[in-house]
Every structure is written in structure tokens, then in C-alpha cells.
PDB file of C-alpha atoms in Angstrom:
ATOM      1  CA  UNK M 268      -5.258 -20.520  22.867  1.00 50.00           C
ATOM      2  CA  UNK M 269      -5.225 -21.461  19.331  1.00 62.00           C
ATOM      3  CA  UNK M 270      -4.813 -19.125  16.735  1.00 74.00           C
ATOM      4  CA  UNK M 271      -8.414 -18.757  14.857  1.00 82.00           C
ATOM      5  CA  UNK M 272      -8.673 -17.512  11.456  1.00 89.00           C
ATOM      6  CA  UNK M 273     -11.628 -16.872   9.421  1.00 93.00           C
ATOM      7  CA  UNK M 274     -10.532 -19.085   6.819  1.00 94.00           C
ATOM      8  CA  UNK M 275     -10.121 -22.201   9.100  1.00 93.00           C
ATOM      9  CA  UNK M 276     -13.803 -21.603  10.308  1.00 94.00           C
ATOM     10  CA  UNK M 277     -15.108 -21.425   6.754  1.00 96.00           C
ATOM     11  CA  UNK M 278     -13.440 -24.706   5.874  1.00 96.00           C
ATOM     12  CA  UNK M 279     -14.795 -26.340   9.145  1.00 94.00           C
ATOM     13  CA  UNK M 280     -18.144 -25.788   7.660  1.00 96.00           C
ATOM     14  CA  UNK M 281     -17.375 -26.338   3.846  1.00 97.00           C
ATOM     15  CA  UNK M 282     -18.092 -22.925   2.429  1.00 97.00           C
ATOM     16  CA  UNK M 283     -16.085 -19.992   1.044  1.00 97.00           C
ATOM     17  CA  UNK M 284     -14.620 -17.523   3.501  1.00 97.00           C
ATOM     18  CA  UNK M 285     -16.684 -14.536   1.933  1.00 97.00           C
ATOM     19  CA  UNK M 286     -19.637 -16.537   2.188  1.00 97.00           C
ATOM     20  CA  UNK M 287     -18.846 -17.369   5.608  1.00 98.00           C
ATOM     21  CA  UNK M 288     -18.219 -13.800   6.646  1.00 97.00           C
ATOM     22  CA  UNK M 289     -21.538 -12.802   5.067  1.00 97.00           C
ATOM     23  CA  UNK M 290     -23.556 -15.379   7.076  1.00 97.00           C
ATOM     24  CA  UNK M 291     -21.838 -14.518  10.199  1.00 97.00           C
ATOM     25  CA  UNK M 292     -22.410 -10.915   9.924  1.00 98.00           C
ATOM     26  CA  UNK M 293     -26.173 -11.482   9.126  1.00 98.00           C
ATOM     27  CA  UNK M 294     -26.678 -13.860  12.020  1.00 97.00           C
ATOM     28  CA  UNK M 295     -24.407 -12.316  14.781  1.00 96.00           C
ATOM     29  CA  UNK M 296     -24.476  -8.257  13.473  1.00 97.00           C
ATOM     30  CA  UNK M 297     -20.529  -8.256  13.637  1.00 97.00           C
ATOM     31  CA  UNK M 298     -17.757  -9.795  11.651  1.00 96.00           C
ATOM     32  CA  UNK M 299     -16.122 -13.018  12.994  1.00 95.00           C
ATOM     33  CA  UNK M 300     -12.927 -11.046  13.837  1.00 93.00           C
ATOM     34  CA  UNK M 301     -14.989  -8.743  15.899  1.00 95.00           C
ATOM     35  CA  UNK M 302     -16.668 -11.312  17.677  1.00 95.00           C
ATOM     36  CA  UNK M 303     -13.807 -13.306  18.345  1.00 93.00           C
ATOM     37  CA  UNK M 304     -11.981 -10.526  19.824  1.00 95.00           C
ATOM     38  CA  UNK M 305     -14.627  -9.386  21.892  1.00 96.00           C
ATOM     39  CA  UNK M 306     -14.553 -13.162  23.198  1.00 95.00           C
ATOM     40  CA  UNK M 307     -11.069 -12.782  23.879  1.00 95.00           C
ATOM     41  CA  UNK M 308     -11.586  -9.491  25.797  1.00 98.00           C
ATOM     42  CA  UNK M 309     -14.079 -11.469  28.058  1.00 98.00           C
ATOM     43  CA  UNK M 310     -11.414 -13.609  29.050  1.00 97.00           C
ATOM     44  CA  UNK M 311      -9.286 -10.923  29.548  1.00 98.00           C
ATOM     45  CA  UNK M 312     -11.522  -9.203  32.022  1.00 98.00           C
ATOM     46  CA  UNK M 313     -12.149 -12.328  33.765  1.00 98.00           C
ATOM     47  CA  UNK M 314      -8.413 -13.032  34.308  1.00 98.00           C
ATOM     48  CA  UNK M 315      -8.099  -9.621  35.383  1.00 98.00           C
ATOM     49  CA  UNK M 316     -10.915  -9.874  37.833  1.00 97.00           C
ATOM     50  CA  UNK M 317      -9.815 -13.450  39.325  1.00 97.00           C
ATOM     51  CA  UNK M 318      -6.020 -13.731  39.141  1.00 97.00           C
ATOM     52  CA  UNK M 319      -2.917 -11.767  39.740  1.00 96.00           C
ATOM     53  CA  UNK M 320      -1.325 -13.189  36.188  1.00 98.00           C
ATOM     54  CA  UNK M 321       0.830 -10.500  34.496  1.00 98.00           C
ATOM     55  CA  UNK M 322      -0.420  -8.892  31.200  1.00 97.00           C
ATOM     56  CA  UNK M 323       1.792 -10.985  29.198  1.00 97.00           C
ATOM     57  CA  UNK M 324       0.547 -14.236  30.372  1.00 97.00           C
ATOM     58  CA  UNK M 325      -2.938 -13.159  29.872  1.00 98.00           C
ATOM     59  CA  UNK M 326      -2.275 -12.055  26.411  1.00 96.00           C
ATOM     60  CA  UNK M 327      -0.770 -15.546  25.671  1.00 94.00           C
ATOM     61  CA  UNK M 328      -3.731 -17.315  27.526  1.00 95.00           C
ATOM     62  CA  UNK M 329      -6.599 -15.536  25.480  1.00 95.00           C
ATOM     63  CA  UNK M 330      -5.045 -15.747  22.143  1.00 92.00           C
ATOM     64  CA  UNK M 331      -3.510 -12.436  21.577  1.00 94.00           C
ATOM     65  CA  UNK M 332       0.019 -12.311  19.983  1.00 91.00           C
ATOM     66  CA  UNK M 333       1.526  -9.960  22.411  1.00 94.00           C
ATOM     67  CA  UNK M 334       0.081  -7.806  25.751  1.00 96.00           C
ATOM     68  CA  UNK M 335       0.667  -4.341  23.545  1.00 97.00           C
ATOM     69  CA  UNK M 336      -1.804  -5.659  21.133  1.00 96.00           C
ATOM     70  CA  UNK M 337      -4.061  -6.937  23.543  1.00 97.00           C
ATOM     71  CA  UNK M 338      -4.129  -3.744  25.234  1.00 98.00           C
ATOM     72  CA  UNK M 339      -4.938  -1.858  22.139  1.00 98.00           C
ATOM     73  CA  UNK M 340      -7.888  -3.989  21.552  1.00 98.00           C
ATOM     74  CA  UNK M 341      -8.948  -3.959  25.301  1.00 98.00           C
ATOM     75  CA  UNK M 342      -8.970  -0.067  25.473  1.00 98.00           C
ATOM     76  CA  UNK M 343     -10.759   0.135  22.172  1.00 97.00           C
ATOM     77  CA  UNK M 344     -13.487  -2.211  23.636  1.00 97.00           C
ATOM     78  CA  UNK M 345     -13.283  -1.408  27.324  1.00 97.00           C
ATOM     79  CA  UNK M 346     -12.394   2.431  27.293  1.00 97.00           C
ATOM     80  CA  UNK M 347      -9.842   1.845  29.621  1.00 97.00           C
ATOM     81  CA  UNK M 348      -6.260  -0.115  29.865  1.00 97.00           C
ATOM     82  CA  UNK M 349      -6.205  -3.540  31.465  1.00 98.00           C
ATOM     83  CA  UNK M 350      -3.822  -2.170  34.019  1.00 95.00           C
ATOM     84  CA  UNK M 351      -6.196   0.760  35.048  1.00 96.00           C
ATOM     85  CA  UNK M 352      -9.088  -1.628  34.989  1.00 97.00           C
ATOM     86  CA  UNK M 353      -7.226  -3.839  37.360  1.00 95.00           C
ATOM     87  CA  UNK M 354      -6.418  -1.077  39.641  1.00 92.00           C
ATOM     88  CA  UNK M 355      -9.882   0.137  39.853  1.00 91.00           C
ATOM     89  CA  UNK M 356     -11.441  -3.387  40.935  1.00 79.00           C
TER      90      UNK M 356
END
């Protein structure tokens, strides 16, 4: 649930942020921010599938700043909103 920054990840491995970003993209084919967002969305999907928690709580548990931003990112990646996704289970 902790906020993750690219700078903190670069600091952990002792390299500059631009170098970290370049190595990450080379290794994973996407930016660190996109990777983190996709992992968070995977957590949202899991919680939607397996709990009745409200969207505000799911946003908090998966590291999003609020349900509105989580919904925007969810729709961008999944093509639907979390509410519609849950109703279609």
C-alpha cells in the first residue's frame, strides 16, 4: 500500500533515475510507472472478483490516491469501469 516512486526504486539499487528507467524499459518493455499501474490494476481485479469492498477501499488497498483516479486507470487498461466489471462477474 506504500507509495512507490521511480526515484526510490533507483535509489534502492544505487543508480540514477534516468538510467533505472532505461534499464527497466529494456528489460520489461514498459516504463516503471506503467508496470506499477498494471500491477495495481491486477490487485483491483482480484479484489473486485473476491470481495464486496467498496471502490474507495479498493483504491486505498491497491495504492491509488483515490477511487476516481483508480477508475480512470482501470478503464484505460481494462476497457470498462470497475463498477461495470463487478456487475458483469
